[in-house]
PDB file of C-alpha atoms in Angstrom:
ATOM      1  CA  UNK A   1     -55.282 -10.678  13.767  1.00  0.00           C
ATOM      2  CA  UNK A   2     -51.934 -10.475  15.768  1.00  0.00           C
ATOM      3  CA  UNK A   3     -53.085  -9.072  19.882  1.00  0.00           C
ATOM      4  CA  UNK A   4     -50.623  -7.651  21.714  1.00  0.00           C
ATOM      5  CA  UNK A   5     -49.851  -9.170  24.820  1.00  0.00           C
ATOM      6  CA  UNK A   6     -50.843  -8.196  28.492  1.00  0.00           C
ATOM      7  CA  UNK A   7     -48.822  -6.668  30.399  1.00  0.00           C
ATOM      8  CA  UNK A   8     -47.261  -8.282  33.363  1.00  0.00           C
ATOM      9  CA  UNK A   9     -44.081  -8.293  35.319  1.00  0.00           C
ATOM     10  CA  UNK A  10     -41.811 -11.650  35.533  1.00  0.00           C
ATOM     11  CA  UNK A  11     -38.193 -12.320  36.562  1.00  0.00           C
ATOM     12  CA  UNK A  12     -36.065 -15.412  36.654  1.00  0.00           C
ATOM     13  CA  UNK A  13     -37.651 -17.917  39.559  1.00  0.00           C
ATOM     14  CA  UNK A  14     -36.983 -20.905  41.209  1.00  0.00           C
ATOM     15  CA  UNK A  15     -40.376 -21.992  42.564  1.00  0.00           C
ATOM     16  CA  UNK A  16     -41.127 -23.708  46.400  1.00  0.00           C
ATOM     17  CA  UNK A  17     -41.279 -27.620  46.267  1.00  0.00           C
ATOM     18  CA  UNK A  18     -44.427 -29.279  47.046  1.00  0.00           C
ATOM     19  CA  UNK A  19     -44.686 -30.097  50.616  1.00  0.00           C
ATOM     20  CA  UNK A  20     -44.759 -33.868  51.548  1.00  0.00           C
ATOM     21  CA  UNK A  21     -46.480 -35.429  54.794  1.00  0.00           C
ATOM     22  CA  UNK A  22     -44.721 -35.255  58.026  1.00  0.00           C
ATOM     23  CA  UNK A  23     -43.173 -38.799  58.885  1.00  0.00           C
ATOM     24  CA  UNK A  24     -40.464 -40.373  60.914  1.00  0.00           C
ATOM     25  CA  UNK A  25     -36.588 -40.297  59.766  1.00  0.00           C
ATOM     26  CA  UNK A  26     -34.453 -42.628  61.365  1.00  0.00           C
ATOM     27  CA  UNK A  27     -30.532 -42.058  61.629  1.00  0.00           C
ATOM     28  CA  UNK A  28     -28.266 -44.863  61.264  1.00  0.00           C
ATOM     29  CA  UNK A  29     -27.990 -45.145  65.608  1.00  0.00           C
ATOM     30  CA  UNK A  30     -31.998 -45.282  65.490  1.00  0.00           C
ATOM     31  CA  UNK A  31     -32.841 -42.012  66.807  1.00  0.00           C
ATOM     32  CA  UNK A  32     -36.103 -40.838  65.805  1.00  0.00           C
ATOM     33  CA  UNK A  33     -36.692 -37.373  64.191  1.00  0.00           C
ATOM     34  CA  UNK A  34     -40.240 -36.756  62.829  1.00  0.00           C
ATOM     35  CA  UNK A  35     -40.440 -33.913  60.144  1.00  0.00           C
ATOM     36  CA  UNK A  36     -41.481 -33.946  56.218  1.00  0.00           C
ATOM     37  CA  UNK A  37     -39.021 -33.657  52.925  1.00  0.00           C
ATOM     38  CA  UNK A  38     -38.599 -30.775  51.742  1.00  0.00           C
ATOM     39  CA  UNK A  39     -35.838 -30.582  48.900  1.00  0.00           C
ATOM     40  CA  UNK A  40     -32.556 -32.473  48.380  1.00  0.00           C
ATOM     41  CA  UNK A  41     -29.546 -30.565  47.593  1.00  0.00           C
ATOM     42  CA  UNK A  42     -26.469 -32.901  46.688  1.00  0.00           C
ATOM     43  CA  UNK A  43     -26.014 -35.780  48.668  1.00  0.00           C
ATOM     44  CA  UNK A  44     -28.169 -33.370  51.897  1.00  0.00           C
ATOM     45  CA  UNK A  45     -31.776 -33.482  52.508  1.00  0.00           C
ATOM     46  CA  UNK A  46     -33.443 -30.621  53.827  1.00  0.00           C
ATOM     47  CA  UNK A  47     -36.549 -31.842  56.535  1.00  0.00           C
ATOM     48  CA  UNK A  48     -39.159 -29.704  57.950  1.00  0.00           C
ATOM     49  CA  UNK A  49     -39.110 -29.997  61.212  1.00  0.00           C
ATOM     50  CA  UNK A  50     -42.808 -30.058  63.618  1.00  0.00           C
ATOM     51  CA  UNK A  51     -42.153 -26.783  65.255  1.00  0.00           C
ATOM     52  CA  UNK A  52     -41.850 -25.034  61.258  1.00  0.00           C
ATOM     53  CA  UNK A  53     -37.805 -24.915  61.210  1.00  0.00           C
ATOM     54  CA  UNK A  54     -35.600 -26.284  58.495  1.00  0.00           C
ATOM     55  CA  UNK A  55     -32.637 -28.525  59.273  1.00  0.00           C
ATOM     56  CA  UNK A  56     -30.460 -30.114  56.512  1.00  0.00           C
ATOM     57  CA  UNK A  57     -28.546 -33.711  56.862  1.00  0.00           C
ATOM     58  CA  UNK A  58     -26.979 -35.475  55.083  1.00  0.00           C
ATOM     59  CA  UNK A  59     -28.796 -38.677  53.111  1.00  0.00           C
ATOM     60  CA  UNK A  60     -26.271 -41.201  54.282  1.00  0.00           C
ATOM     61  CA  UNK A  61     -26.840 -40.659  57.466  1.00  0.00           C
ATOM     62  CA  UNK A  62     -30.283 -41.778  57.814  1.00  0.00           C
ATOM     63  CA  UNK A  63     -31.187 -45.407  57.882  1.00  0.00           C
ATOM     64  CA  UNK A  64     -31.161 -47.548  55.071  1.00  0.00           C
ATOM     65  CA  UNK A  65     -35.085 -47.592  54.451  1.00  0.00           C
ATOM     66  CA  UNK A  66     -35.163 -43.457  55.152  1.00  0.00           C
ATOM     67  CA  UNK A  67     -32.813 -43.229  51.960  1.00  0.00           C
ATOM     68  CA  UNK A  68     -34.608 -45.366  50.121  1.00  0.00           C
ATOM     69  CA  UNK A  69     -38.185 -43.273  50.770  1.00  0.00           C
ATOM     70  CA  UNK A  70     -35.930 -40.279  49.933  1.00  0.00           C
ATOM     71  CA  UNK A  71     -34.362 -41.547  46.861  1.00  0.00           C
ATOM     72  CA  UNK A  72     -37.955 -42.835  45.272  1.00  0.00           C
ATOM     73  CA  UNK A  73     -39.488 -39.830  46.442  1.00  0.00           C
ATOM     74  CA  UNK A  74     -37.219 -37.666  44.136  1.00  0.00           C
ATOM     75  CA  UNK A  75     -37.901 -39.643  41.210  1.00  0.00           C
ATOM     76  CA  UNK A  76     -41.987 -39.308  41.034  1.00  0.00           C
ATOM     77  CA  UNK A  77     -41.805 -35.911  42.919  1.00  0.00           C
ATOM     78  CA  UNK A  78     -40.835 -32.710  40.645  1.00  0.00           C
ATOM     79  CA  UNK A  79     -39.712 -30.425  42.935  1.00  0.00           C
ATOM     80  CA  UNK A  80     -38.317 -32.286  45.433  1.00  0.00           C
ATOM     81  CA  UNK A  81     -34.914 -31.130  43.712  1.00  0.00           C
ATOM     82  CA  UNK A  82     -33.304 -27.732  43.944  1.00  0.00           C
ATOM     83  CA  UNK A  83     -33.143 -26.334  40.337  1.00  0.00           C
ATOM     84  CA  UNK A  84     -30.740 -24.031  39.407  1.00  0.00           C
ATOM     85  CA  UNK A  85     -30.203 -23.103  35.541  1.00  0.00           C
ATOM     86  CA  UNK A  86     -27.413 -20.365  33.726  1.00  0.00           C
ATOM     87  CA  UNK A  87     -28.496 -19.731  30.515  1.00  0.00           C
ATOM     88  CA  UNK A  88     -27.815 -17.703  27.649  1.00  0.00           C
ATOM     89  CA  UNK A  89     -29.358 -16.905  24.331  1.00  0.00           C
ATOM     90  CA  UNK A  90     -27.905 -15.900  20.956  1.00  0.00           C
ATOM     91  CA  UNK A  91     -29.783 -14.309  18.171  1.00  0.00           C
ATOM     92  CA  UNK A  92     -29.443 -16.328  14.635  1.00  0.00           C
ATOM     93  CA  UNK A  93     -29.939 -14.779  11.165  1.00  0.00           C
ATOM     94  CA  UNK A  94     -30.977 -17.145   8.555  1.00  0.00           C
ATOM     95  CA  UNK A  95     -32.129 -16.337   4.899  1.00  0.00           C
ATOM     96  CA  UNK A  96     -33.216 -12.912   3.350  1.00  0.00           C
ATOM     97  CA  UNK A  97     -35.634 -12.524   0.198  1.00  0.00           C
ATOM     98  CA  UNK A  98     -35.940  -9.270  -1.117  1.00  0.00           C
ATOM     99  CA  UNK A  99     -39.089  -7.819  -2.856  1.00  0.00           C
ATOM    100  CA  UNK A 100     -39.466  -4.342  -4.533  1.00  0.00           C
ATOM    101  CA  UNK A 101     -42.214  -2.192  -6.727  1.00  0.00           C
ATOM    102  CA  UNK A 102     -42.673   1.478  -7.589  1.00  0.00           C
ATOM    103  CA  UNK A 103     -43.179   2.474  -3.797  1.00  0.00           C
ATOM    104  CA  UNK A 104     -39.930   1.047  -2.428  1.00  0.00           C
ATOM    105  CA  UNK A 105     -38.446  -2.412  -1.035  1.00  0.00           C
ATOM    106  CA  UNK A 106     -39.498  -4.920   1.063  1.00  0.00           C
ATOM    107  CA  UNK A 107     -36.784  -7.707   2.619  1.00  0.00           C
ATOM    108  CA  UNK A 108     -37.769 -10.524   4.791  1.00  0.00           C
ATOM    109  CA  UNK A 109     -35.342 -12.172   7.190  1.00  0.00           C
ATOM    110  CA  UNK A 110     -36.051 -15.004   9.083  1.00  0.00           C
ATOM    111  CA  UNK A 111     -34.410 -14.885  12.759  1.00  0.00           C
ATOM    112  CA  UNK A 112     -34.645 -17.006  15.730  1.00  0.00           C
ATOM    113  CA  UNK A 113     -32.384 -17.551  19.021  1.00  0.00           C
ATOM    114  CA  UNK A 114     -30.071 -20.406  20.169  1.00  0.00           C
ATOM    115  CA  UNK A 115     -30.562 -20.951  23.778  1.00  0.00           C
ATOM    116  CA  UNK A 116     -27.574 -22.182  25.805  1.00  0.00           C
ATOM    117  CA  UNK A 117     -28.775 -24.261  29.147  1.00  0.00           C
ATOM    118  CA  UNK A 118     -26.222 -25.208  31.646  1.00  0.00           C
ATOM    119  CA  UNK A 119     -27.992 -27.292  34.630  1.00  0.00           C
ATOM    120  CA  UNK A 120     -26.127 -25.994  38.207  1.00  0.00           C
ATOM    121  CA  UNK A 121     -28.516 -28.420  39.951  1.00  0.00           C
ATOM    122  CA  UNK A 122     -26.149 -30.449  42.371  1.00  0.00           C
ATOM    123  CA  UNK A 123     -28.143 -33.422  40.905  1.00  0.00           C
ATOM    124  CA  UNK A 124     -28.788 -35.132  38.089  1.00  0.00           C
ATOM    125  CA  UNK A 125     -32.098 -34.242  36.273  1.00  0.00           C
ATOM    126  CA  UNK A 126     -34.533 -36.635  34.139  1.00  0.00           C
ATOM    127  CA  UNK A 127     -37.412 -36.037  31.816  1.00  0.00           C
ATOM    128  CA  UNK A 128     -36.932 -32.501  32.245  1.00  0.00           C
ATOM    129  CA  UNK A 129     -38.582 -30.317  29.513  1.00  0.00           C
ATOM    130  CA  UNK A 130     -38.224 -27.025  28.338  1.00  0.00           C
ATOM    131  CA  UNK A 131     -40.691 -24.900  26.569  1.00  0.00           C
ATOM    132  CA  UNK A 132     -39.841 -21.195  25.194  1.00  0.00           C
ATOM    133  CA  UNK A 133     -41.953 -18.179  23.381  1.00  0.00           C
ATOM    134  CA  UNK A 134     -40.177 -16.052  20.852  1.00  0.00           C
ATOM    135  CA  UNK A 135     -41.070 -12.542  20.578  1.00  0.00           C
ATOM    136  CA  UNK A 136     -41.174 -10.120  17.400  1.00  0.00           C
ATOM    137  CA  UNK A 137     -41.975  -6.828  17.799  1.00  0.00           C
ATOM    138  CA  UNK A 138     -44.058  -6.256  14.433  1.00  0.00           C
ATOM    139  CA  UNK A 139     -44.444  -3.102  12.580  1.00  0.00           C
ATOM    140  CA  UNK A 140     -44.191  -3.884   9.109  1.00  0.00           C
ATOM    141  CA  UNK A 141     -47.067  -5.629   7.564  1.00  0.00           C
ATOM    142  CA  UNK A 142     -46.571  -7.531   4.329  1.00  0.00           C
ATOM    143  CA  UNK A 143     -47.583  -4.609   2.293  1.00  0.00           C
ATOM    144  CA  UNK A 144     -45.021  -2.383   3.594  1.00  0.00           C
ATOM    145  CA  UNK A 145     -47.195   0.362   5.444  1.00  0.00           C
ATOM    146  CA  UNK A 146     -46.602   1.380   8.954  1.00  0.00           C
ATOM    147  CA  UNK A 147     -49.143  -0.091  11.960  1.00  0.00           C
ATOM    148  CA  UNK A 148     -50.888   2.326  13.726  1.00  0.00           C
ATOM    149  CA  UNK A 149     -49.389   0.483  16.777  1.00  0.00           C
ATOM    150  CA  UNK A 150     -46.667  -1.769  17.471  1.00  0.00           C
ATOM    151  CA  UNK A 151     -47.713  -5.211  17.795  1.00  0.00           C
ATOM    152  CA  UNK A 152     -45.702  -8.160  19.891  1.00  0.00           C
ATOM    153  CA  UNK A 153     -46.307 -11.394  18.400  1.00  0.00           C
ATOM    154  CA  UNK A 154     -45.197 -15.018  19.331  1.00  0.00           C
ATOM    155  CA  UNK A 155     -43.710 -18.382  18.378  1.00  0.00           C
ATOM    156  CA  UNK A 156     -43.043 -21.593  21.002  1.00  0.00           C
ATOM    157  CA  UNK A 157     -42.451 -25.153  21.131  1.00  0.00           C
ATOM    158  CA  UNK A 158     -42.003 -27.830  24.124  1.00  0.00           C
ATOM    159  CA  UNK A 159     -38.694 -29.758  23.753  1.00  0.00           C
ATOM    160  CA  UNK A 160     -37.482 -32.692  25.691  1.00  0.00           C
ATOM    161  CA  UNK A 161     -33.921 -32.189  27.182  1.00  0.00           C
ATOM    162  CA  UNK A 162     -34.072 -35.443  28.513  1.00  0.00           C
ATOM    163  CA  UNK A 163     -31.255 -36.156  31.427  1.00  0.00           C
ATOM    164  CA  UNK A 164     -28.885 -33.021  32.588  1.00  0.00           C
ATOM    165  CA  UNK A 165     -25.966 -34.221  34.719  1.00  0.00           C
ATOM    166  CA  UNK A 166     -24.667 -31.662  37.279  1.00  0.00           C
ATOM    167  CA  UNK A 167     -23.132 -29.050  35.454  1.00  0.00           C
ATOM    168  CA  UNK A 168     -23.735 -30.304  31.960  1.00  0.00           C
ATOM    169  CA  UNK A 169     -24.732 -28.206  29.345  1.00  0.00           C
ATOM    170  CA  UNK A 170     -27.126 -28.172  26.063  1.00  0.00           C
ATOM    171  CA  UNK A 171     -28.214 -26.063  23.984  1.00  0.00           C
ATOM    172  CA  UNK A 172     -32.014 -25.617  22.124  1.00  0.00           C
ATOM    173  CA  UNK A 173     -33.004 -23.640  18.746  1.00  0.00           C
ATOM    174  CA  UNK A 174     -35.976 -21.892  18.386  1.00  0.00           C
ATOM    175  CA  UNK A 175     -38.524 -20.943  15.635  1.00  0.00           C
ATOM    176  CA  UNK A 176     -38.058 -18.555  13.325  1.00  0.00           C
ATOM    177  CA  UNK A 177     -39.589 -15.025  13.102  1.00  0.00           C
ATOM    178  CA  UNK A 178     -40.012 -13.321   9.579  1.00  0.00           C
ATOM    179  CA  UNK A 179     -38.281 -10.280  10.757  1.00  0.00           C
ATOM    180  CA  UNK A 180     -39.591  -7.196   7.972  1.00  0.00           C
ATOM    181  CA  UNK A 181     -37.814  -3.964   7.080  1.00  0.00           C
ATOM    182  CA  UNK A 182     -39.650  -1.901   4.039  1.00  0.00           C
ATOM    183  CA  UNK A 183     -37.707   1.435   2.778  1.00  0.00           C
ATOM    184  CA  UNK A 184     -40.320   3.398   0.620  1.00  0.00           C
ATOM    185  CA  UNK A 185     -39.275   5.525  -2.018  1.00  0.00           C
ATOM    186  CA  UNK A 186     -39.730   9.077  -3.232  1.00  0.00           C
ATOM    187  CA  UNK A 187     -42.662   8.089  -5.284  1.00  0.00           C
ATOM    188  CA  UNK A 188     -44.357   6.317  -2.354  1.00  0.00           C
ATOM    189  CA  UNK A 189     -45.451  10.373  -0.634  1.00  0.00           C
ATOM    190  CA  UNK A 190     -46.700  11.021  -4.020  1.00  0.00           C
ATOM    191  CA  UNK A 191     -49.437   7.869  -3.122  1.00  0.00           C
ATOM    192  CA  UNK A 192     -50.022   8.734   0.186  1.00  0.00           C
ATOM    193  CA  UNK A 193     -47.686   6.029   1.848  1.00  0.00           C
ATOM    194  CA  UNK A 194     -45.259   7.082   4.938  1.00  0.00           C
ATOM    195  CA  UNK A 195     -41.567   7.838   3.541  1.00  0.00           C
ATOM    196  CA  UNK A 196     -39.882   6.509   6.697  1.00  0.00           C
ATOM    197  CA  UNK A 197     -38.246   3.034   6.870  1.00  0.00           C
ATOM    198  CA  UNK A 198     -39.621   0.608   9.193  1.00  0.00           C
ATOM    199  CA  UNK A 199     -38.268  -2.504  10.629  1.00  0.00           C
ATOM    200  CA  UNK A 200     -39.481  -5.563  12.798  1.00  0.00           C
ATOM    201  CA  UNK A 201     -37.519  -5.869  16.073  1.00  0.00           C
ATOM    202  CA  UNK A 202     -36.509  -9.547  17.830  1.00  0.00           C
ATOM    203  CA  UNK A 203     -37.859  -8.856  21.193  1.00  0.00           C
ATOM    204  CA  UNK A 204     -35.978 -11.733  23.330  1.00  0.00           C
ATOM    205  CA  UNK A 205     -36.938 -15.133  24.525  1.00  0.00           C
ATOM    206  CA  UNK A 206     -38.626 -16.537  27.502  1.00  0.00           C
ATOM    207  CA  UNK A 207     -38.316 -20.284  28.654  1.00  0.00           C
ATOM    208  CA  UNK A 208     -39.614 -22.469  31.450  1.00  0.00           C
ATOM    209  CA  UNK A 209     -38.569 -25.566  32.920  1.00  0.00           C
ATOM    210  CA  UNK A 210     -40.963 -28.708  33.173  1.00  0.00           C
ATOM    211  CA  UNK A 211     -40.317 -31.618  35.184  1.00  0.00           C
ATOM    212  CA  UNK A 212     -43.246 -34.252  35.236  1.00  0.00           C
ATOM    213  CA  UNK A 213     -45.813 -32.113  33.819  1.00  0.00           C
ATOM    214  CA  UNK A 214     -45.068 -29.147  36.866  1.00  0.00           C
ATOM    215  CA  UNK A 215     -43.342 -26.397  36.305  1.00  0.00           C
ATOM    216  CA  UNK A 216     -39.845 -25.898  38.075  1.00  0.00           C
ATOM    217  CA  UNK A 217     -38.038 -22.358  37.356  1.00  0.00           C
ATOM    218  CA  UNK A 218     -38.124 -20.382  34.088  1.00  0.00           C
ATOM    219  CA  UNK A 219     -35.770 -17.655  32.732  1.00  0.00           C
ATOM    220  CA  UNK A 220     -36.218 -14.650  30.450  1.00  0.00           C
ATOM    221  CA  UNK A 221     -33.966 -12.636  28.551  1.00  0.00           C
ATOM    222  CA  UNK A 222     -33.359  -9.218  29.310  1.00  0.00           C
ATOM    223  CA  UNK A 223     -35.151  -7.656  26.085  1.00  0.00           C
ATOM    224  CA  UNK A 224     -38.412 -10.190  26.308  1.00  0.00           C
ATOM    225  CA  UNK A 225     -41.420  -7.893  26.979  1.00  0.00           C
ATOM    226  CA  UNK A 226     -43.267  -8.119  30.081  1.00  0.00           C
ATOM    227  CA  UNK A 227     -46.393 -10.057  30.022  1.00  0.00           C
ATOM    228  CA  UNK A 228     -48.267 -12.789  30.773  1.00  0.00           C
ATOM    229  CA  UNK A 229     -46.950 -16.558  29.616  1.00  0.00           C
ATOM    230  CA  UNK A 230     -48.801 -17.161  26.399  1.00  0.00           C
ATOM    231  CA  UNK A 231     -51.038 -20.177  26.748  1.00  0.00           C
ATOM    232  CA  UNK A 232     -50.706 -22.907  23.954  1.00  0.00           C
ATOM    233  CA  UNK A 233     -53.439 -25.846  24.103  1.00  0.00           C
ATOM    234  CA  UNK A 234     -51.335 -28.372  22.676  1.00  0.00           C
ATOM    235  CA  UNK A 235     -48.516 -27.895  25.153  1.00  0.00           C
ATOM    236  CA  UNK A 236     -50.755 -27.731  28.223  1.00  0.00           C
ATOM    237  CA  UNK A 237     -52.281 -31.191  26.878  1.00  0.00           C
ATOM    238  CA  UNK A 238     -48.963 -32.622  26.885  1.00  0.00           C
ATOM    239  CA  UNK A 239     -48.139 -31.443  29.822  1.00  0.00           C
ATOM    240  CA  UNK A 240     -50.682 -32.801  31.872  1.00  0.00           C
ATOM    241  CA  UNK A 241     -50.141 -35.997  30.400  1.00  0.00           C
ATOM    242  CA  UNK A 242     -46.465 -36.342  31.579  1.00  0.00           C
ATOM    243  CA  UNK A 243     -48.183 -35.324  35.010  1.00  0.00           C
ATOM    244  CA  UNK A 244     -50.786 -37.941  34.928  1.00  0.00           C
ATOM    245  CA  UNK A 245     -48.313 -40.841  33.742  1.00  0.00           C
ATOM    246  CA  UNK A 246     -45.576 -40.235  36.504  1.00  0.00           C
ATOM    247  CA  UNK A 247     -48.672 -40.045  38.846  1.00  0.00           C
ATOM    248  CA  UNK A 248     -49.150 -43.213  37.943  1.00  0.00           C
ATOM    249  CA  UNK A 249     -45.953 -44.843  38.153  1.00  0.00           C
ATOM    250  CA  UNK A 250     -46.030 -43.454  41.855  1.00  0.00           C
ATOM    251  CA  UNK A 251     -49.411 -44.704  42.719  1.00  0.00           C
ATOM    252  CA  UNK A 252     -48.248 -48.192  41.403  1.00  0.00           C
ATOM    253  CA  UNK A 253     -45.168 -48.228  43.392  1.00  0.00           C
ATOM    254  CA  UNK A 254     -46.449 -47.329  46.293  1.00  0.00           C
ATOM    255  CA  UNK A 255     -48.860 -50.257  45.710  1.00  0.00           C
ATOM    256  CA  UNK A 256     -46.178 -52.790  45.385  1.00  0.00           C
ATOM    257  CA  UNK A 257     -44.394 -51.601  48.338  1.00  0.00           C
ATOM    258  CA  UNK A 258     -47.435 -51.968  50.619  1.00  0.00           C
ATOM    259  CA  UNK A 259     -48.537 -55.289  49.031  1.00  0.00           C
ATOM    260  CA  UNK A 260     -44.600 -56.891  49.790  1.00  0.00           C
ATOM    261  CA  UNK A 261     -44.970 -58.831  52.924  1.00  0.00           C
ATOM    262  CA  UNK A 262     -42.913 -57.837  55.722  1.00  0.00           C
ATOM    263  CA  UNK A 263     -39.788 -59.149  56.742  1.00  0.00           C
ATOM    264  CA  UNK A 264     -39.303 -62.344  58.652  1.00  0.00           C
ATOM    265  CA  UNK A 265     -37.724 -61.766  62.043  1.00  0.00           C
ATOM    266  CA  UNK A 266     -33.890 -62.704  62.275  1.00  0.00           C
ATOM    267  CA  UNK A 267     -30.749 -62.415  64.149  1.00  0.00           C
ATOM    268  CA  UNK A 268     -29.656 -59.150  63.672  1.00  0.00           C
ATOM    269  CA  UNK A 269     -27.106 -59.321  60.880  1.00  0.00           C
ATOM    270  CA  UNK A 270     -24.033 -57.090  59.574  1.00  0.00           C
ATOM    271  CA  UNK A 271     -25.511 -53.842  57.462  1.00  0.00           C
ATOM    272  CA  UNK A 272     -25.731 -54.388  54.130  1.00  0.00           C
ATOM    273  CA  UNK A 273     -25.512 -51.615  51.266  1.00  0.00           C
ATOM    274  CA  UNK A 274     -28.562 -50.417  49.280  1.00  0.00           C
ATOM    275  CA  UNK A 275     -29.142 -52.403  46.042  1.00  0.00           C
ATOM    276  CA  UNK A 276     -28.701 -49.133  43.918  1.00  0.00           C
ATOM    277  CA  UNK A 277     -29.351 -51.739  41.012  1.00  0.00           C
ATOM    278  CA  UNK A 278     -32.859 -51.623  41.307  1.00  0.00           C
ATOM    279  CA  UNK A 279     -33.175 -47.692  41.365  1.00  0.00           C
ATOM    280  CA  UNK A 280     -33.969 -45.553  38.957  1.00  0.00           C
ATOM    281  CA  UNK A 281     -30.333 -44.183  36.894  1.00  0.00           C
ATOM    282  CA  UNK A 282     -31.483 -40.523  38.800  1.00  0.00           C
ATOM    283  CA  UNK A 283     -30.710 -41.696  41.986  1.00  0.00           C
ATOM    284  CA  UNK A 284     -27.141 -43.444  41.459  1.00  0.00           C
ATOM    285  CA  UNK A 285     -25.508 -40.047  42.076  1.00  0.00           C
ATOM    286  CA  UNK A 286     -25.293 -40.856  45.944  1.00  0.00           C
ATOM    287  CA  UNK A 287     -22.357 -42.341  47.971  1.00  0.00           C
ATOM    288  CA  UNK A 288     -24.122 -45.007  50.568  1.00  0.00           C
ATOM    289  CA  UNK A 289     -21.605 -46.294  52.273  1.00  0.00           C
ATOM    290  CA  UNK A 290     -22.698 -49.101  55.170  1.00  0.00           C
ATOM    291  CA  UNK A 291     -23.982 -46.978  58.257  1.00  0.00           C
ATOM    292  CA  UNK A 292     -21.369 -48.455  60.748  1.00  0.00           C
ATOM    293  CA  UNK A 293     -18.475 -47.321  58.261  1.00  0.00           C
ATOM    294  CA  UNK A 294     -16.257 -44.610  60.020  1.00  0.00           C
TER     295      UNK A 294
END
């Protein structure tokens, strides 16, 4: 049996990072600003400040070990980034089969939508994820005779877009929908059968963005019905498996940071860049020149 959906209200969204602990920034002269991460935008970091303000600087200015929290931190943390998506979807017409008897015609036309994503992020973007419903409107059943109510049915997948550079663009396909259309004939009043033609309608697309196993923003076209996201087991498993694995890449980073001894006491010395080497590719999108650089 095909159950409509509920009924629910949803719009394009970019959701609210995760909050991170309060700790103490450094700027390349050594003053001391205590606050917590909140998102990075570009080469800028936006900090929380203690008294609940927002202030936004700029990465290179903090001290070499700040930017390296802040760089790691946007690797293993899935909002820490500010998301921004334009997309567009196109519907697609694949093959028809016809089918006819005494009461009329039946055809059958399978139709789906090609999703355009264009990532407006100022950064980069890994192991980001997209998953997408499908909607059909559904008033023909396979015999040809009219519901007694319109049904909205659905199709979805999870796809791995992989890395997005700023402003680069990709595009997804979705599954298909056996879109129906029966025309009775004269003969079909004779048996009882409604004379009026019916058709299935595409109903529009909806898609969300995963990063990590967490949601980051979504989208929905303008004809998609509103309702609640339909749940699918299989994604949700593979979902929270992404979580738990970059949970633990985090958890063992952290514990190879805290197990590295600390560093001998020496002459002071001239600043030295960040080995951006041994960084993840994400986080080579930065310009770090040496602090005392003017």
């Amino acid at each position: 049996m095909k159950t409509p959906l509920i009924l629910s209200a949803v719009l394009f969204t970019v959701l609210s990072p995760v909050r991170a602990e309060m700790r103490e920034f450094k700027n390349a002269k050594g003053a001391v600003l205590k606050a917590e991460p909140v998102v990075v935008r570009g080469p800028n970091l936006v900090l929380k400040l203690e008294n609940g303000r927002e202030s936004t600087v700029a990465l290179k200015s903090l001290s070499r070990e700040d930017q390296d929290f802040v760089l790691r931190w946007m690797v293993h943390e899935p909002k820490a980034l500010s998301y921004s998506f334009d997309c567009r979807s196109e519907e697609k017409t694949g093959a028809t089969d016809k089918k006819g008897n005494q009461f009329g015609k039946l055809e059958a036309t399978e139709k789906s939508y090609n999703i355009k994503i264009n990532n407006r992020c100022q950064n980069p973007i890994n192991d980001l994820k997209v998953a997408y419903r499908v909607f059909l409107a559904d008033r023909v059943q396979d015999t040809g005779l009219e519901r007694d109510a319109v049904g909205v049915i659905w199709k979805g997948g999870l796809l791995d877009l992989g890395r997005l550079t700023y402003n680069q663009s990709t595009a997804i396909a979705t599954a298909s929908h056996s879109v129906q259309k029966v025309t009775p004939n004269s003969l079909a009043g004779f048996a009882g059968v409604d004379v009026k033609t019916k058709k299935d309608q595409m109903r529009g697309v909806w898609i969300k963005f995963y990063r990590h196993g967490v949601e980051v923003a979504e989208w929905k076209s303008p004809t998609a019905p509103k309702c609640d996201w339909p749940e699918s087991t299989a994604e949700k498993i593979a979902l929270e498996t992404d979580a738990a694995a970059n949970k633990k890449l985090a958890d063992e980073g952290a514990a190879k940071k805290e197990a590295a001894p600390p560093p001998a006491e020496t002459k002071p010395a001239a600043p030295t860049k960040l080995v951006t080497d041994e960084l993840p590719q994400e986080l080579k999108i930065f310009e770090l020149p040496d602090a005392e650089e003017k």
